[in-house]
Amino acid sequence: MGDLFTIVILLGAAVLAVPVAKKIGLGSVLGYLAAGIIIGPAALGIVTDVDEMLHISEFGVVMLLFLIGLELKPSRLWVMRHAVFGIGGAQVLVTATALTAIGYGLIGFSLPIAVIGGFGLALSSTAFVLPMLAERDLLPTQTGRDGFALLLFQDLAIIPLVALLPLLAPDGGATADADPWRAVGEAVLALLLVFFGGRFLIRPIFRMVAASKTHEIFIATALLVVVGTATLVHAAGLSMSLGAFIAGVLLADSEYRHELQVDIEPFKGLLLGLFFIAIGMGLRLDLLAQSPVRLLLMILGLMAVKALVIYALLRGTGRKDASARQTGLALAQGGEFGFVLFQQAVADKVMGAADAAELSLIVTCSMMLTPLLFAAHERWVAPRLVEADPARDFDAMPDETPEVIICGFGRFGQVVGRLLSARRIPYTALETNAKQVDFIRQYGNYVYYGDPTRMELLRVAGIEEARVVVIAFDDIAAAVKLVTEVQQHFPHVTLYARARNRRHVYLLMEAGLPPENVLREALYSSLVMGERILTTLGMTPAEAERTARTFRDHDEAMILRQFAVFQDEAELIRTSKNAARELMDLFENDAPPERRSRRG
């Protein structure tokens, strides 16, 4: 009954805390941490077995690394080797050296404890950083790629760090329980077993299980692979998550990758949340109360040193300022592998339990501060830095006279531009997003940084000689205004505009644009997909094509009919319902007698 009560408390705390944290913009990680603090020994004391919670919840990190491995094919991992071993190795060494010097020279730790603390605190939290970046859609960006590379090296670095701990003992490791080089050998052997097992055994096993067509056994096999691999490498003294990551990479090319992702994801999310709750439960507020100023300075010092080292290294390798700042802030905390290193140092009698507890508290508090600092940077610091940057001048326009000017060079405008280029028709593309301009130019496209709503810039771009202007940017109000001004000042130009939705169409028509010159961005691709679906469902290609054409003609006629009432929502709803019935009747009457439905 006690275990069941604990589960109820954990689930209830997560359900209450996480939505509130996300609602106020702090993210789910901070919500789980807050839930752990509230129900843990530091506050209400409802759940007190923190060590057992941490032990179980570590499998959340394990499954997270397995899923990340599934996304990384070995070829892609090889491409990342310079970032992983170059920047990642430099980050750990430089950060650890700086923190060791601070710990030994300023704080007063003994040299062995300062070294262990420096290297332990140089490791960041994979479990914190990756979900935080994923919530903000930053994983596919340069920030996400650099962050992942640094975290991957840190996961690898825990292997020699744990193995070499006995050498820091007062007797130099002479009476240590195990030979550190033997530990390294066991670690290498475990990794070789994982590698060859993943290459030659796991796929045949999945093939056999899949042939049985028993989905629950497939899920059990997936869990067995993840947990079994993690247990094997953990027995050799390595981090469980590293073994799971390698297993994921080895299965990244397999035909079962997507099925594994779907099956493991729910377990990962639940156990990872449990991990964050356990971290919050383990927060030693009593230590923080004993010497708050000292600990606060150590926490902020750690985060400042790590953020500055990572920022400097990334800037030195050519990363942009914004990306380097984001990565530095995201990885500024200590990590879960610091707990592993400190606990092992106590077991090897290299560090006292009190020092380990203090360093673990620093790691935990830095974890809690990271989402807050990252959110504050995004909300208040980053916008000011962007505003403080010197304004970029608009690009000089080409000398040749374009036949077409494309205003806005996003997805829609780029397709138009590629079509014109294929027929060697000269055009000028204007885009207000400077980053988009720089990115598109890398692929050889002709696009210029400039505001297409400014009449003087359009004159410089050659609108007086141009024959066509295409309006393809997102801002509806600006698009309507541009239609009005171009028609007023350059009546010889034929205007075409992309519309995001029906209301956008009506507003452009109201500004004087003919309906045949307004193209809804998703209409035609949606009709093509619908036509193919109808064919898949048994219609002949000719009948499916006729259905799509009839639908399009009817919809375009409805645009004209509803234009007169588009400001009246009630009338718009009524006419839309009538139009749907008309269309069904149209198809009903067009169908052969044997396929017409009987209506009573």
PDB file of C-alpha atoms in Angstrom, residues 394 405 407-408 430-432 450-459 471 473 475-483 485-486 489-490:
ATOM      1  CA  PHE A 394      19.808  47.184 -47.151  1.00  0.00           C
ATOM      2  CA  ILE A 405      10.083  41.347 -58.253  1.00  0.00           C
ATOM      3  CA  CYS A 407       8.528  40.399 -52.181  1.00  0.00           C
ATOM      4  CA  GLY A 408       9.297  37.850 -49.467  1.00  0.00           C
ATOM      5  CA  LEU A 430      13.553  41.080 -51.451  1.00  0.00           C
ATOM      6  CA  GLU A 431      13.505  39.613 -47.924  1.00  0.00           C
ATOM      7  CA  THR A 432      13.402  41.429 -44.556  1.00  0.00           C
ATOM      8  CA  GLY A 450      15.451  44.883 -48.009  1.00  0.00           C
ATOM      9  CA  ASP A 451      11.946  45.924 -46.995  1.00  0.00           C
ATOM     10  CA  PRO A 452       9.634  45.398 -50.005  1.00  0.00           C
ATOM     11  CA  THR A 453       6.909  47.595 -48.488  1.00  0.00           C
ATOM     12  CA  ARG A 454       9.078  50.714 -48.983  1.00  0.00           C
ATOM     13  CA  MET A 455       8.287  52.408 -52.275  1.00  0.00           C
ATOM     14  CA  GLU A 456      11.746  53.940 -52.633  1.00  0.00           C
ATOM     15  CA  LEU A 457      13.354  50.501 -52.303  1.00  0.00           C
ATOM     16  CA  LEU A 458      10.992  49.049 -54.922  1.00  0.00           C
ATOM     17  CA  ARG A 459      11.992  51.869 -57.285  1.00  0.00           C
ATOM     18  CA  ILE A 471       3.736  39.397 -52.781  1.00  0.00           C
ATOM     19  CA  PHE A 473       5.466  37.491 -47.190  1.00  0.00           C
ATOM     20  CA  ASP A 475       2.295  39.993 -42.778  1.00  0.00           C
ATOM     21  CA  ILE A 476      -1.333  40.290 -43.982  1.00  0.00           C
ATOM     22  CA  ALA A 477      -1.747  43.981 -43.162  1.00  0.00           C
ATOM     23  CA  ALA A 478       1.509  44.894 -44.901  1.00  0.00           C
ATOM     24  CA  ALA A 479       0.519  42.815 -47.940  1.00  0.00           C
ATOM     25  CA  VAL A 480      -2.822  44.618 -48.279  1.00  0.00           C
ATOM     26  CA  LYS A 481      -1.096  47.991 -47.915  1.00  0.00           C
ATOM     27  CA  LEU A 482       1.487  47.070 -50.557  1.00  0.00           C
ATOM     28  CA  VAL A 483      -1.231  46.022 -53.030  1.00  0.00           C
ATOM     29  CA  GLU A 485       0.295  51.414 -53.038  1.00  0.00           C
ATOM     30  CA  VAL A 486       1.651  49.451 -56.024  1.00  0.00           C
ATOM     31  CA  HIS A 489       1.967  54.305 -58.072  1.00  0.00           C
ATOM     32  CA  PHE A 490       2.739  51.592 -60.646  1.00  0.00           C
TER      33      PHE A 490
END
